[in-house]
Tab-separated table of N, CA and C in Angstrom:
chain	number	residue	atom	x	y	z
A	140	MET	N	31.246	33.019	-224.127
A	140	MET	CA	32.660	32.097	-223.837
A	140	MET	C	33.142	31.989	-224.205
A	141	ASP	N	32.539	30.762	-224.992
A	141	ASP	CA	32.624	29.712	-225.744
A	141	ASP	C	33.306	29.729	-227.137
A	142	ASP	N	32.841	31.358	-227.634
A	142	ASP	CA	33.884	32.205	-228.953
A	142	ASP	C	35.049	32.539	-228.608
A	143	LYS	N	34.936	32.737	-227.017
A	143	LYS	CA	37.462	32.881	-226.884
A	143	LYS	C	37.674	31.647	-226.690
A	144	ILE	N	37.267	30.702	-225.983
A	144	ILE	CA	37.211	29.634	-226.656
A	144	ILE	C	38.289	28.888	-227.756
A	145	ARG	N	36.827	28.880	-228.091
A	145	ARG	CA	36.996	28.825	-229.990
A	145	ARG	C	38.269	29.595	-230.422
A	146	ASP	N	38.689	30.645	-230.424
A	146	ASP	CA	39.408	31.801	-230.860
A	146	ASP	C	40.649	31.096	-230.468
A	147	ALA	N	40.072	30.627	-229.226
A	147	ALA	CA	41.956	31.131	-228.239
A	147	ALA	C	42.356	29.212	-229.637
A	148	GLN	N	41.829	28.343	-229.573
A	148	GLN	CA	42.350	26.881	-229.538
A	148	GLN	C	42.562	27.119	-231.277
A	149	GLN	N	42.170	28.081	-232.312
A	149	GLN	CA	42.366	28.345	-233.624
A	149	GLN	C	43.628	29.154	-233.978
A	150	ALA	N	43.517	30.236	-232.674
A	150	ALA	CA	45.402	31.044	-232.475
A	150	ALA	C	46.360	30.646	-232.506
A	151	GLU	N	45.864	29.247	-231.266
A	151	GLU	CA	47.073	28.532	-230.906
A	151	GLU	C	47.437	27.134	-232.078
A	152	TYR	N	46.374	27.172	-232.834
A	152	TYR	CA	46.714	25.873	-233.888
A	152	TYR	C	47.540	26.968	-234.610
A	153	ILE	N	47.175	28.111	-235.350
A	153	ILE	CA	47.192	29.072	-236.348
A	153	ILE	C	49.503	29.233	-235.738
A	154	LEU	N	49.234	30.049	-234.827
A	154	LEU	CA	50.590	30.451	-234.125
A	154	LEU	C	51.542	29.113	-234.234
A	155	THR	N	50.857	27.899	-234.010
A	155	THR	CA	52.147	26.543	-233.329
A	155	THR	C	52.241	25.997	-234.401
A	156	HIS	N	52.074	26.382	-236.387
A	156	HIS	CA	51.263	25.458	-236.905
A	156	HIS	C	52.787	25.667	-237.545
A	157	PRO	N	53.677	24.433	-238.225
A	157	PRO	CA	54.582	24.549	-238.870
A	157	PRO	C	55.136	25.904	-239.600
A	158	LEU	N	54.371	25.985	-240.852
A	158	LEU	CA	54.385	26.773	-241.681
A	158	LEU	C	54.462	28.215	-240.976
A	159	THR	N	53.574	28.881	-239.782
A	159	THR	CA	53.624	29.784	-239.364
A	159	THR	C	54.806	30.336	-238.664
A	160	VAL	N	55.506	28.486	-238.036
A	160	VAL	CA	56.892	29.059	-236.984
A	160	VAL	C	57.364	29.197	-238.292
A	161	GLN	N	57.495	29.040	-239.225
A	161	GLN	CA	58.776	28.868	-240.442
A	161	GLN	C	58.871	30.558	-240.558
A	162	ALA	N	58.087	31.073	-241.029
A	162	ALA	CA	56.931	32.517	-241.547
A	162	ALA	C	57.582	33.083	-240.623
A	163	PHE	N	57.465	33.115	-239.591
A	163	PHE	CA	57.916	33.778	-238.549
A	163	PHE	C	59.456	33.644	-238.188
A	164	ALA	N	60.209	33.019	-238.178
A	164	ALA	CA	61.587	32.399	-238.405
A	164	ALA	C	61.923	33.355	-239.499
A	165	ASP	N	61.722	32.765	-240.535
A	165	ASP	CA	61.758	33.556	-242.073
A	165	ASP	C	62.126	35.329	-241.924
A	166	ILE	N	61.076	36.003	-241.752
A	166	ILE	CA	61.132	37.061	-241.397
A	166	ILE	C	61.866	37.592	-241.042
A	167	GLU	N	61.467	37.231	-239.188
A	167	GLU	CA	63.069	37.766	-238.309
A	167	GLU	C	64.198	37.906	-238.380
A	168	LYS	N	64.864	36.918	-240.054
A	168	LYS	CA	66.258	36.670	-239.960
A	168	LYS	C	66.334	37.879	-240.636
A	169	SER	N	65.164	38.095	-241.986
A	169	SER	CA	65.474	38.940	-242.639
A	169	SER	C	65.181	40.092	-242.526
A	170	LEU	N	64.385	40.863	-241.507
A	170	LEU	CA	64.588	41.991	-240.727
A	170	LEU	C	66.559	41.969	-239.930
A	171	ASN	N	66.780	41.099	-239.208
A	171	ASN	CA	67.611	41.057	-238.913
A	171	ASN	C	68.726	41.431	-239.582
A	172	ASP	N	68.339	40.362	-240.929
A	172	ASP	CA	69.302	40.453	-241.681
A	172	ASP	C	69.846	41.688	-243.037
A	173	ALA	N	68.492	42.379	-242.882
A	173	ALA	CA	68.648	43.704	-243.258
A	173	ALA	C	69.352	45.237	-241.792
A	174	LEU	N	68.695	44.271	-241.017
A	174	LEU	CA	69.254	45.959	-240.111
A	174	LEU	C	70.660	45.594	-240.226
A	175	THR	N	71.408	44.193	-240.206
A	175	THR	CA	72.661	43.949	-240.331
A	175	THR	C	73.844	44.269	-241.446
A	176	ASN	N	72.824	45.059	-242.393
A	176	ASN	CA	73.136	45.248	-243.873
A	176	ASN	C	73.176	46.697	-244.175
A	177	VAL	N	72.044	47.452	-243.043
A	177	VAL	CA	71.573	48.944	-243.504
A	177	VAL	C	72.971	49.415	-243.158
A	178	ASN	N	73.485	50.493	-244.018
A	178	ASN	CA	74.591	51.696	-243.997
A	178	ASN	C	73.672	52.253	-242.855
A	179	GLU	N	74.500	52.311	-241.771
A	179	GLU	CA	73.843	53.053	-240.218
A	179	GLU	C	74.242	54.945	-240.759
A	180	LYS	N	73.735	55.479	-241.702
A	180	LYS	CA	73.762	56.241	-241.911
A	180	LYS	C	72.275	56.694	-242.430
A	181	ASP	N	71.575	55.080	-242.689
A	181	ASP	CA	70.641	55.745	-244.057
A	181	ASP	C	69.276	55.368	-242.013
A	182	SER	N	69.092	56.725	-241.522
A	182	SER	CA	67.999	56.396	-240.493
A	182	SER	C	66.751	56.208	-241.115
A	183	ASP	N	66.502	56.465	-241.878
A	183	ASP	CA	64.523	56.351	-242.763
A	183	ASP	C	64.767	54.466	-242.334
A	184	GLN	N	65.559	54.482	-243.198
A	184	GLN	CA	65.735	52.519	-243.313
A	184	GLN	C	66.181	51.928	-242.502
A	185	ILE	N	66.402	52.430	-241.236
A	185	ILE	CA	66.942	51.628	-239.734
A	185	ILE	C	65.491	51.645	-239.684
A	186	LYS	N	64.746	53.085	-239.157
A	186	LYS	CA	63.994	52.818	-238.255
A	186	LYS	C	62.259	52.213	-239.144
A	187	ASN	N	62.459	52.124	-240.243
A	187	ASN	CA	61.852	51.234	-241.074
A	187	ASN	C	62.042	49.913	-240.671
A	188	LEU	N	62.608	49.191	-240.699
A	188	LEU	CA	63.468	48.363	-239.947
A	188	LEU	C	62.508	47.759	-238.740
A	189	VAL	N	63.568	48.500	-237.908
A	189	VAL	CA	62.415	48.246	-236.248
A	189	VAL	C	61.035	48.553	-236.064
A	190	LEU	N	60.827	49.450	-236.991
A	190	LEU	CA	59.268	49.530	-237.037
A	190	LEU	C	58.034	47.941	-237.537
A	191	MET	N	59.355	47.304	-238.766
A	191	MET	CA	58.661	45.867	-239.070
A	191	MET	C	59.015	44.509	-238.178
A	192	LYS	N	60.024	45.272	-237.339
A	192	LYS	CA	60.207	44.130	-235.932
A	192	LYS	C	58.778	44.427	-235.711
A	193	LYS	N	58.863	45.605	-234.810
A	193	LYS	CA	57.993	45.747	-234.091
A	193	LYS	C	56.578	45.296	-234.208
A	194	LEU	N	56.260	45.777	-235.407
A	194	LEU	CA	55.103	45.143	-236.147
A	194	LEU	C	54.709	43.599	-235.819
A	195	LEU	N	55.813	43.438	-236.574
A	195	LEU	CA	56.009	41.965	-236.330
A	195	LEU	C	55.406	40.771	-235.270
A	196	ARG	N	56.321	41.505	-233.977
A	196	ARG	CA	56.117	40.956	-232.911
A	196	ARG	C	54.758	41.470	-232.434
A	197	ARG	N	53.870	42.703	-232.644
A	197	ARG	CA	52.617	43.517	-232.119
A	197	ARG	C	51.429	42.075	-232.990
A	198	PHE	N	51.841	41.666	-234.133
A	198	PHE	CA	50.951	40.222	-234.855
A	198	PHE	C	51.107	39.021	-233.696
A	199	ARG	N	52.515	38.782	-233.386
A	199	ARG	CA	52.547	37.004	-232.875
A	199	ARG	C	51.565	37.659	-231.679
A	200	LEU	N	52.263	39.139	-230.797
A	200	LEU	CA	51.542	38.999	-229.247
A	200	LEU	C	49.899	38.943	-229.384
A	201	ALA	N	48.969	39.589	-230.845
A	201	ALA	CA	47.636	39.405	-230.792
A	201	ALA	C	47.491	38.144	-231.002
A	202	PHE	N	48.068	37.406	-231.398
A	202	PHE	CA	47.854	35.420	-231.240
A	202	PHE	C	47.892	34.855	-229.513
A	203	GLU	N	48.659	35.166	-228.758
A	203	GLU	CA	49.607	34.858	-227.776
A	203	GLU	C	48.237	35.404	-226.947
A	204	THR	N	47.220	37.119	-227.127
A	204	THR	CA	46.581	37.245	-226.591
A	204	THR	C	45.342	35.955	-226.701
A	205	HIS	N	44.998	36.261	-227.701
A	205	HIS	CA	43.848	34.838	-228.075
A	205	HIS	C	44.002	34.051	-227.370
A	206	ILE	N	44.934	33.111	-227.278
A	206	ILE	CA	45.626	31.726	-226.532
A	206	ILE	C	45.053	32.239	-225.666
A	207	THR	N	45.977	33.229	-224.741
A	207	THR	CA	45.843	34.185	-223.206
A	207	THR	C	44.049	33.610	-222.273
A	208	THR	N	43.035	34.623	-223.409
A	208	THR	CA	42.306	34.844	-222.998
A	208	THR	C	41.243	33.836	-223.625
A	209	GLY	N	41.554	32.870	-224.254
A	209	GLY	CA	40.670	31.724	-224.100
A	209	GLY	C	41.131	30.499	-223.151
A	210	LYS	N	42.164	30.591	-222.235
A	210	LYS	CA	42.774	29.217	-221.306
A	210	LYS	C	41.988	29.997	-220.197
A	211	LEU	N	41.850	31.533	-219.900
A	211	LEU	CA	41.328	32.272	-218.778
A	211	LEU	C	39.900	31.921	-218.992
A	212	ALA	N	39.622	31.905	-220.170
A	212	ALA	CA	38.030	31.739	-220.383
A	212	ALA	C	37.207	30.532	-220.257
A	213	GLU	N	38.378	28.881	-220.241
A	213	GLU	CA	37.950	27.812	-219.939
A	213	GLU	C	37.987	27.167	-218.693
A	214	LYS	N	39.460	28.254	-218.008
A	214	LYS	CA	39.426	28.032	-216.777
A	214	LYS	C	37.620	28.008	-215.806
A	215	GLU	N	37.063	29.639	-216.147
A	215	GLU	CA	36.549	29.837	-215.864
A	215	GLU	C	34.898	29.008	-215.484
A	216	LEU	N	34.585	28.412	-216.828
A	216	LEU	CA	33.608	28.111	-217.631
A	216	LEU	C	34.023	26.354	-216.628
A	217	LEU	N	35.345	25.594	-216.913
A	217	LEU	CA	35.269	24.604	-215.995
A	217	LEU	C	34.586	24.139	-214.600
A	218	PRO	N	34.482	25.131	-214.142
A	218	PRO	CA	33.733	24.882	-212.229
A	218	PRO	C	32.514	25.306	-212.588
A	219	ARG	N	31.775	26.057	-213.984
A	219	ARG	CA	30.719	26.056	-213.745
A	219	ARG	C	29.900	24.896	-214.234
A	220	ARG	N	30.679	23.668	-215.312
A	220	ARG	CA	30.434	22.961	-216.173
A	220	ARG	C	29.928	21.813	-215.193
A	221	SER	N	31.189	21.750	-214.174
A	221	SER	CA	31.158	20.583	-212.990
A	221	SER	C	29.863	20.733	-211.793
A	222	LEU	N	29.787	22.303	-211.443
A	222	LEU	CA	28.215	21.537	-211.000
A	222	LEU	C	26.884	21.656	-211.610
A	223	PHE	N	26.882	21.808	-212.897
A	223	PHE	CA	25.481	20.959	-213.765
A	223	PHE	C	25.961	19.351	-214.213
A	224	SER	N	26.904	18.809	-214.237
A	224	SER	CA	27.467	17.927	-214.539
A	224	SER	C	26.964	16.420	-213.614
A	225	VAL	N	26.410	15.292	-213.595
A	225	VAL	CA	25.629	14.782	-213.297
A	225	VAL	C	26.602	13.559	-212.704
A	226	ARG	N	26.812	13.403	-211.406
A	226	ARG	CA	27.983	11.850	-210.791
A	226	ARG	C	26.932	10.723	-210.526
């Protein structure tokens, strides 16, 4: 359980770090620019660019999933910790 919380904290740190945020923005902009400028008859290139956009989204989602899982684990752990705390 603590591993999930630690992973969530690390994932959130990475995903919200300014360098990561900028990298995602730069990659997304590059892909959008490439899609805008690709020859509409070049279906292979269009397909590859769309796949790259989907991969970028999945990569971000992997981090978001760790964050969500960790937050749920933390909520689940809080009631247990309060049972054992001394008052």
